[in-house]
Short mmCIF file of C-alpha atoms and ligand atoms in Angstrom, two decimals:
data_model
loop_
_atom_site.label_atom_id
_atom_site.label_comp_id
_atom_site.label_asym_id
_atom_site.label_seq_id
_atom_site.Cartn_x
_atom_site.Cartn_y
_atom_site.Cartn_z
CA MET A 28 -31.07 17.08 -31.35
CA LYS A 29 -31.12 20.93 -31.20
CA SER A 30 -31.93 21.90 -27.75
CA LYS A 31 -31.32 25.29 -25.95
CA HIS A 32 -27.56 24.92 -25.41
CA ILE A 33 -27.84 25.91 -21.79
CA LEU A 34 -29.68 22.89 -21.02
CA ASN A 35 -26.43 20.76 -21.16
CA LYS A 36 -24.81 23.00 -18.48
CA MET A 37 -27.77 22.78 -16.25
CA THR A 38 -29.04 19.56 -13.92
CA PRO A 39 -32.99 18.95 -13.09
CA TYR A 40 -34.25 19.76 -9.51
CA GLN A 41 -33.36 17.20 -7.21
CA PRO A 42 -36.33 16.12 -5.23
CA GLY A 43 -34.78 14.89 -1.57
CA LYS A 44 -35.10 10.95 -0.89
CA GLN A 45 -38.52 9.68 -0.35
CA ILE A 46 -39.34 8.21 2.93
CA GLU A 47 -39.77 4.80 2.21
CA GLU A 48 -36.21 4.68 0.49
CA VAL A 49 -34.57 6.14 3.54
CA LYS A 50 -36.39 3.44 5.91
CA ARG A 51 -34.89 0.98 3.59
CA GLU A 52 -31.65 2.32 3.43
CA TYR A 53 -31.05 2.69 7.31
CA GLY A 54 -33.31 -0.15 8.58
CA LEU A 55 -35.61 2.46 10.31
CA ASP A 56 -39.57 2.43 11.25
CA ARG A 57 -40.03 6.13 11.50
CA ILE A 58 -38.79 9.09 9.30
CA VAL A 59 -39.66 12.64 9.84
CA LYS A 60 -39.59 14.92 6.90
CA LEU A 61 -38.76 18.15 7.71
CA ALA A 62 -36.93 19.23 4.49
CA SER A 63 -39.54 21.14 1.97
CA ASN A 64 -41.68 23.42 4.39
CA GLU A 65 -44.64 21.74 4.42
CA ASN A 66 -47.43 21.94 7.08
CA PRO A 67 -46.92 19.26 9.72
CA PHE A 68 -50.42 19.72 10.93
CA GLY A 69 -52.15 18.76 7.61
CA TYR A 70 -54.87 20.88 5.78
CA SER A 71 -57.98 22.06 7.24
CA GLY A 72 -60.82 19.24 8.08
CA LYS A 73 -63.39 21.23 5.95
CA VAL A 74 -61.22 20.62 3.03
CA ALA A 75 -60.85 16.86 3.76
CA ASP A 76 -64.73 16.89 4.02
CA TYR A 77 -65.23 18.45 1.08
CA LEU A 78 -62.82 16.33 -0.92
CA SER A 79 -64.66 13.08 0.55
CA SER A 80 -68.12 13.98 -0.57
CA HIS A 81 -67.60 16.17 -3.85
CA LYS A 82 -66.16 14.09 -6.86
CA PRO A 83 -65.11 16.67 -9.81
CA ALA A 84 -66.05 15.50 -13.07
CA LEU A 85 -62.77 14.16 -14.04
CA ASN A 86 -63.40 14.20 -17.64
CA ILE A 87 -64.12 17.39 -17.87
CA TYR A 88 -60.98 19.74 -18.51
CA PRO A 89 -60.80 22.21 -15.05
CA ASP A 90 -61.98 25.82 -15.46
CA GLY A 91 -59.65 27.60 -17.05
CA TYR A 92 -60.34 30.69 -15.75
CA THR A 93 -60.39 29.70 -12.36
CA THR A 94 -63.63 31.23 -11.86
CA GLU A 95 -65.06 30.67 -8.49
CA LEU A 96 -61.73 30.44 -6.64
CA ARG A 97 -61.12 33.99 -8.43
CA ARG A 98 -63.94 35.67 -7.22
CA ALA A 99 -63.48 34.32 -3.58
CA LEU A 100 -59.81 35.31 -3.30
CA ALA A 101 -60.45 38.60 -4.76
CA ASN A 102 -62.67 39.51 -2.15
CA LYS A 103 -60.70 38.32 0.45
CA LEU A 104 -57.92 40.58 -0.47
CA GLY A 105 -59.87 43.63 -1.63
CA VAL A 106 -58.59 43.41 -5.24
CA SER A 107 -60.18 43.16 -8.33
CA GLU A 108 -60.79 39.50 -10.31
CA ASN A 109 -58.50 40.87 -13.25
CA GLN A 110 -55.68 41.50 -10.77
CA LEU A 111 -54.97 37.54 -10.15
CA ILE A 112 -53.25 34.82 -11.96
CA PHE A 113 -52.92 31.29 -10.86
CA GLY A 114 -50.49 28.89 -11.27
CA ASN A 115 -49.93 25.22 -10.60
CA GLY A 116 -47.70 26.21 -7.59
CA THR A 117 -46.31 29.28 -7.45
CA ASP A 118 -43.41 27.37 -8.96
CA GLU A 119 -45.38 27.90 -12.41
CA ILE A 120 -45.86 31.29 -12.22
CA VAL A 121 -42.22 32.07 -11.43
CA GLN A 122 -41.85 30.06 -14.92
CA MET A 123 -44.42 32.21 -16.52
CA ILE A 124 -42.47 35.37 -15.40
CA GLY A 125 -39.20 34.04 -16.88
CA ARG A 126 -41.14 33.04 -20.07
CA ALA A 127 -42.50 36.47 -20.28
CA TYR A 128 -39.76 38.66 -19.18
CA LEU A 129 -36.65 37.03 -19.88
CA TYR A 130 -34.69 36.33 -23.13
CA PRO A 131 -30.57 36.42 -24.01
CA GLY A 132 -29.42 40.04 -23.55
CA ALA A 133 -31.56 40.36 -20.44
CA ASN A 134 -30.44 40.38 -17.14
CA THR A 135 -32.39 39.68 -13.50
CA VAL A 136 -31.52 40.74 -10.16
CA MET A 137 -31.74 38.30 -7.16
CA ALA A 138 -30.75 37.63 -3.63
CA MET A 139 -27.97 34.82 -2.91
CA PRO A 140 -29.14 32.76 -1.15
CA THR A 141 -32.77 32.58 -2.00
CA PHE A 142 -35.57 30.42 -3.74
CA PRO A 143 -33.59 28.67 -6.33
CA GLN A 144 -36.38 28.50 -9.51
CA TYR A 145 -35.91 32.09 -9.94
CA LYS A 146 -32.38 31.51 -11.00
CA HIS A 147 -33.14 28.13 -12.73
CA ASN A 148 -35.94 29.69 -14.79
CA ALA A 149 -33.88 32.70 -15.90
CA LEU A 150 -31.10 30.46 -17.21
CA VAL A 151 -33.29 28.21 -19.02
CA GLU A 152 -34.73 31.42 -20.75
CA GLY A 153 -31.09 32.77 -21.70
CA ALA A 154 -31.16 35.65 -19.08
CA GLU A 155 -27.72 36.59 -17.19
CA VAL A 156 -28.56 36.09 -13.42
CA LYS A 157 -27.06 38.97 -11.34
CA GLU A 158 -26.94 37.50 -7.59
CA VAL A 159 -26.68 40.06 -4.51
CA PRO A 160 -25.66 38.37 -1.08
CA THR A 161 -27.56 38.52 1.50
CA ILE A 162 -26.52 40.28 4.78
CA ASN A 163 -27.09 37.91 7.90
CA GLY A 164 -29.89 36.57 5.91
CA TYR A 165 -31.48 39.97 4.99
CA HIS A 166 -32.04 41.12 1.35
CA ASP A 167 -29.38 43.49 0.61
CA LEU A 168 -31.68 46.00 -0.83
CA ASP A 169 -29.08 48.76 -1.83
CA GLY A 170 -26.91 46.02 -3.28
CA MET A 171 -29.73 44.99 -5.34
CA LEU A 172 -30.77 48.50 -6.73
CA ALA A 173 -26.87 49.06 -7.43
CA ALA A 174 -27.14 45.78 -9.69
CA ILE A 175 -29.87 47.04 -11.89
CA ASP A 176 -28.90 48.45 -14.96
CA ASP A 177 -30.44 48.92 -18.24
CA LYS A 178 -30.67 45.14 -19.75
CA THR A 179 -32.27 44.38 -15.97
CA ASN A 180 -36.01 42.99 -16.68
CA VAL A 181 -36.77 41.37 -13.25
CA ILE A 182 -35.80 41.88 -9.78
CA TRP A 183 -36.82 38.88 -7.32
CA LEU A 184 -37.60 39.85 -3.73
CA CYS A 185 -38.42 36.74 -1.53
CA SER A 186 -39.89 37.97 1.60
CA PRO A 187 -39.84 35.80 4.11
CA ASN A 188 -36.41 34.67 2.29
CA ASN A 189 -36.26 30.91 1.67
CA PRO A 190 -33.80 29.51 3.14
CA THR A 191 -32.94 32.39 5.43
CA GLY A 192 -36.34 33.03 6.56
CA CYS A 193 -35.80 36.77 6.84
CA LEU A 194 -38.66 39.13 6.28
CA ILE A 195 -37.66 42.44 4.52
CA PRO A 196 -38.51 45.34 6.70
CA ARG A 197 -41.63 47.07 5.56
CA ASP A 198 -40.24 50.52 5.34
CA ASP A 199 -37.24 49.59 3.74
CA LEU A 200 -39.64 47.47 1.06
CA TYR A 201 -41.34 50.48 0.44
CA ARG A 202 -38.10 52.80 -0.13
CA PHE A 203 -36.88 49.79 -2.30
CA ILE A 204 -40.16 50.19 -4.55
CA GLU A 205 -40.06 53.65 -4.71
CA LYS A 206 -36.25 53.31 -6.00
CA CYS A 207 -36.62 50.98 -8.33
CA PRO A 208 -36.88 51.72 -11.90
CA SER A 209 -40.51 51.67 -13.20
CA ASP A 210 -39.48 49.60 -16.17
CA VAL A 211 -38.32 46.71 -13.67
CA LEU A 212 -40.54 43.99 -12.83
CA ILE A 213 -40.41 43.37 -9.12
CA VAL A 214 -41.46 40.19 -7.97
CA LEU A 215 -42.19 39.90 -4.56
CA ASP A 216 -42.46 36.41 -3.61
CA GLU A 217 -44.83 35.55 -0.19
CA ALA A 218 -44.89 32.16 -0.12
CA TYR A 219 -45.02 32.01 3.81
CA PHE A 220 -47.01 35.44 3.93
CA GLU A 221 -49.35 33.82 6.52
CA TYR A 222 -46.62 32.66 8.64
CA ALA A 223 -45.01 36.24 9.17
CA ASP A 224 -45.92 38.80 11.99
CA LYS A 225 -48.78 40.71 10.60
CA LYS A 226 -47.20 43.85 12.28
CA LEU A 227 -44.21 43.77 10.63
CA GLN A 228 -45.57 42.96 7.24
CA PRO A 229 -45.86 45.66 4.58
CA GLU A 230 -49.49 46.30 3.26
CA ILE A 231 -48.25 45.71 -0.10
CA LEU A 232 -51.42 45.22 -1.97
CA SER A 233 -52.39 48.93 -1.51
CA TYR A 234 -49.12 49.69 -3.37
CA LEU A 235 -50.08 47.51 -6.50
CA GLU A 236 -52.20 50.72 -7.78
CA GLN A 237 -49.63 53.28 -7.83
CA TYR A 238 -46.59 50.53 -8.66
CA LYS A 239 -47.67 49.08 -11.86
CA ASN A 240 -44.49 47.00 -12.08
CA LEU A 241 -45.15 44.80 -8.83
CA VAL A 242 -46.19 41.29 -8.76
CA VAL A 243 -47.03 39.44 -5.49
CA LEU A 244 -46.96 35.76 -5.31
CA ARG A 245 -48.56 33.66 -2.65
CA THR A 246 -49.51 29.69 -2.46
CA PHE A 247 -51.96 27.42 -0.98
CA SER A 248 -48.71 24.97 -0.60
CA LYS A 249 -47.41 26.28 2.89
CA ALA A 250 -49.48 27.36 5.88
CA TYR A 251 -52.91 26.29 3.78
CA GLY A 252 -51.00 22.60 3.59
CA LEU A 253 -52.47 22.01 0.33
CA ALA A 254 -48.60 21.19 -1.56
CA GLY A 255 -49.73 18.00 -3.03
CA LEU A 256 -52.76 20.14 -5.00
CA ARG A 257 -50.22 22.69 -6.83
CA ILE A 258 -52.08 25.89 -6.47
CA GLY A 259 -50.69 29.19 -6.02
CA TYR A 260 -51.25 32.83 -7.27
CA GLY A 261 -50.26 36.06 -8.21
CA ILE A 262 -51.50 39.64 -7.55
CA THR A 263 -50.48 42.63 -9.86
CA ASN A 264 -52.05 45.38 -11.58
CA PRO A 265 -54.80 44.31 -14.58
CA GLU A 266 -52.47 45.41 -17.39
CA LEU A 267 -49.77 42.87 -16.51
CA ILE A 268 -52.25 39.86 -16.49
CA PRO A 269 -52.71 39.40 -20.20
CA GLY A 270 -48.90 38.81 -20.85
CA LEU A 271 -48.63 36.22 -18.39
CA ASP A 272 -51.62 34.59 -19.64
CA VAL A 273 -50.25 34.18 -22.86
CA VAL A 274 -47.58 31.82 -21.72
CA ARG A 275 -50.09 29.96 -19.18
CA GLY A 276 -50.97 26.75 -20.08
CA PRO A 277 -54.91 26.93 -20.86
CA PHE A 278 -55.93 24.26 -17.95
CA ASN A 279 -52.84 24.86 -15.71
CA THR A 280 -54.66 24.10 -12.24
CA SER A 281 -56.56 21.27 -11.62
CA SER A 282 -60.32 20.74 -10.82
CA PHE A 283 -59.15 19.21 -7.67
CA ALA A 284 -57.13 21.93 -6.64
CA GLN A 285 -59.57 24.94 -7.11
CA GLN A 286 -62.12 23.38 -5.32
CA ALA A 287 -60.11 22.76 -2.44
CA ALA A 288 -58.43 26.15 -2.16
CA LEU A 289 -61.79 27.57 -2.66
CA VAL A 290 -62.82 25.93 0.82
CA ALA A 291 -59.50 26.25 2.64
CA LEU A 292 -60.11 30.16 2.13
CA GLU A 293 -63.00 29.83 4.03
CA ASP A 294 -61.18 28.19 7.23
CA ASP A 295 -59.04 30.93 8.85
CA GLU A 296 -59.34 29.28 11.97
CA PHE A 297 -56.76 26.46 10.40
CA ILE A 298 -54.23 29.05 9.35
CA GLU A 299 -54.52 30.82 12.95
CA ASP A 300 -54.05 27.39 14.40
CA THR A 301 -51.16 26.25 12.29
CA VAL A 302 -49.56 29.72 12.75
CA SER A 303 -49.86 29.80 16.30
CA ARG A 304 -48.66 26.27 16.97
CA ASN A 305 -45.74 26.88 14.29
CA ASN A 306 -44.64 29.86 16.21
CA ALA A 307 -44.66 28.38 19.70
CA ILE A 308 -42.65 25.21 18.56
CA LYS A 309 -39.99 27.45 16.46
CA LYS A 310 -39.64 29.30 19.86
CA SER A 311 -38.77 26.49 21.90
CA PHE A 312 -36.47 25.11 19.12
CA GLY A 313 -34.66 28.14 18.95
CA GLN A 314 -34.35 28.31 22.92
CA PHE A 315 -33.10 24.55 22.80
CA LEU A 316 -30.40 25.92 20.14
CA ASP A 317 -29.43 28.55 22.05
CA SER A 318 -28.78 26.40 25.24
CA ILE A 319 -26.40 24.16 23.05
CA GLY A 320 -25.07 27.29 21.62
CA TRP A 321 -25.98 27.13 17.64
CA HIS A 322 -26.80 29.97 16.05
CA TYR A 323 -29.78 30.62 13.70
CA PHE A 324 -31.22 33.11 11.44
CA ASP A 325 -34.53 35.44 12.30
CA SER A 326 -37.45 33.71 10.98
CA GLN A 327 -40.87 34.61 10.30
CA THR A 328 -41.59 31.53 8.50
CA ASN A 329 -42.24 27.69 8.94
CA PHE A 330 -38.62 26.77 8.98
CA MET A 331 -35.07 27.67 10.43
CA LEU A 332 -31.75 27.99 8.87
CA VAL A 333 -29.41 26.67 11.53
CA SER A 334 -25.57 27.18 11.62
CA THR A 335 -23.79 24.10 12.35
CA PRO A 336 -20.53 23.61 13.78
CA ILE A 337 -19.24 20.90 11.27
CA SER A 338 -20.46 20.63 7.74
CA GLY A 339 -24.40 20.69 6.93
CA ASP A 340 -23.55 17.88 4.89
CA ARG A 341 -22.35 15.83 7.62
CA VAL A 342 -25.15 17.09 10.19
CA PHE A 343 -27.71 16.04 7.41
CA GLN A 344 -25.96 12.54 7.11
CA TYR A 345 -26.51 12.13 11.03
CA LEU A 346 -29.80 13.35 11.38
CA GLN A 347 -31.06 10.79 8.25
CA GLU A 348 -29.28 7.94 9.79
CA ASN A 349 -31.22 8.71 12.87
CA GLY A 350 -34.66 9.14 11.18
CA PHE A 351 -34.76 13.21 10.15
CA ILE A 352 -34.64 14.45 6.87
CA VAL A 353 -33.56 18.05 6.72
CA ARG A 354 -31.80 20.21 3.86
CA PRO A 355 -27.88 20.61 4.11
CA GLY A 356 -26.95 24.10 3.73
CA GLU A 357 -24.17 23.57 1.21
CA GLY A 358 -27.06 22.54 -1.52
CA LEU A 359 -28.78 26.01 -1.07
CA GLY A 360 -25.75 27.92 -1.15
CA VAL A 361 -24.83 28.52 2.75
CA SER A 362 -22.15 25.93 3.84
CA LYS A 363 -22.30 24.68 7.51
CA THR A 364 -25.94 25.32 8.13
CA ILE A 365 -29.11 22.91 7.89
CA ARG A 366 -32.38 24.01 7.28
CA VAL A 367 -34.99 22.71 9.33
CA THR A 368 -38.73 22.67 8.76
CA ILE A 369 -40.57 23.40 11.80
CA GLY A 370 -42.41 20.08 12.49
CA ASN A 371 -45.01 18.83 14.94
CA GLU A 372 -44.41 19.33 18.69
CA THR A 373 -43.55 15.66 19.18
CA ASP A 374 -41.21 15.44 16.09
CA MET A 375 -39.19 18.55 17.35
CA GLN A 376 -38.97 17.21 20.79
CA ASP A 377 -37.29 13.99 19.28
CA LEU A 378 -35.44 15.95 16.71
CA GLN A 379 -33.93 17.78 19.67
CA GLU A 380 -32.81 15.07 21.42
CA VAL A 381 -31.09 13.81 18.37
CA LEU A 382 -29.26 17.09 17.72
CA TYR A 383 -28.41 16.97 21.66
CA GLN A 384 -26.48 13.72 20.90
CA LEU A 385 -24.91 15.19 17.82
CA HIS A 386 -23.62 18.17 19.73
CA THR A 387 -22.38 16.26 22.44
CA LYS A 388 -20.39 14.00 19.80
CA ILE A 389 -19.07 16.98 18.19
CA ASN A 390 -17.81 18.28 21.67
CA GLU A 391 -16.00 15.16 22.34
CA GLY A 392 -14.55 15.38 18.82
CA SER A 393 -15.82 12.13 17.80
CA LEU A 394 -17.53 13.53 15.10
CA THR A 395 -16.10 15.83 12.43
N1 PMP B 10 -41.38 30.44 -3.66
C1 PMP B 10 -40.79 30.08 -2.20
C2 PMP B 10 -39.82 30.90 -1.69
C3 PMP B 10 -40.97 28.71 -1.76
O1 PMP B 10 -39.93 28.24 -0.92
C4 PMP B 10 -41.61 28.13 -2.55
C5 PMP B 10 -42.02 26.07 -2.08
N2 PMP B 10 -40.79 25.63 -1.84
C6 PMP B 10 -42.43 28.27 -3.69
C7 PMP B 10 -42.18 29.43 -3.96
C8 PMP B 10 -43.19 27.68 -4.31
O2 PMP B 10 -44.14 27.21 -4.16
P1 PMP B 10 -45.22 26.41 -4.76
O3 PMP B 10 -45.08 25.90 -6.04
O4 PMP B 10 -45.61 25.06 -3.67
O5 PMP B 10 -46.42 27.17 -4.54
#
């Protein structure tokens, strides 16, 4: 068969093991999954109520224009309806951007480490990928600007960055946008926007008017807790939307997802509660890590990248045997780290106990 040659060299995304599988393998009753940066507090009770009493007509295609959600979101963000694009998760918008802007002969610039789907989609489209190492987990914006050449079509900024958690400082971001050539599309992925400190965040939407080469991505998967429904969105200037719409599937977000997101948008209290609980737990997890002398990166998200004295794979293994699934850094491109999603109060307390045992074993030399 004559598929794109690159596909022979690439591997599909490897989802982590399913909870039931890990339970069986290690004979455990309880598994805590802290691997995918999901919301451990669930989702808005208003969404739960709505979904239990409203049944969308499943025999009818969803609204391909996402009309109601579009109106509500535009209102909430203070942008025009024609500045929005919706995706089956932000993942799909990353894919659409790749389809629309990347092709053999073009290149794209991104941080290393960062969210792996930027690279994955760029490679599928046959574009060259230029990766610029982060500095202490922060994007090296000068290095990224220097990597741009006349073949660069897209530059990806992930802020806060997955997996490091670091937020690009506001003024650095503004300077970067000003210096970036106007024919290079800047994608600012703010999947963790709701978690980041408002005082540190850029007023990015006000820049969309002036900088026509900017797309901001956000999602309902993280703080809104709707990862299972798959819905995210992009905000940009209206001129870029038709091109993205050409490569978008006509009914790409489901009726359930559109309705749930609409209700979720009305529940600011759920988001405030999620963020304040997350921040308190994250702070106390940081204090625990300080107490055992483990370094971690500045995180403005619901996860932390933690440096480990032995390989991240080994730490991952130990934690899994003890009922916790995290992400080993080796798979994310940062060896001797693990990425831990901030779970609920009890689960994180239990995790700390297991980490303390592990720390003791490492110090005694019984685990290497
Ligand atoms: N961007 C970043 C930085 C992410 O971490 C994720 C999810 N892990 C996504 C985008 C994709 O989110 P979703 O497709 O669930 O909206």
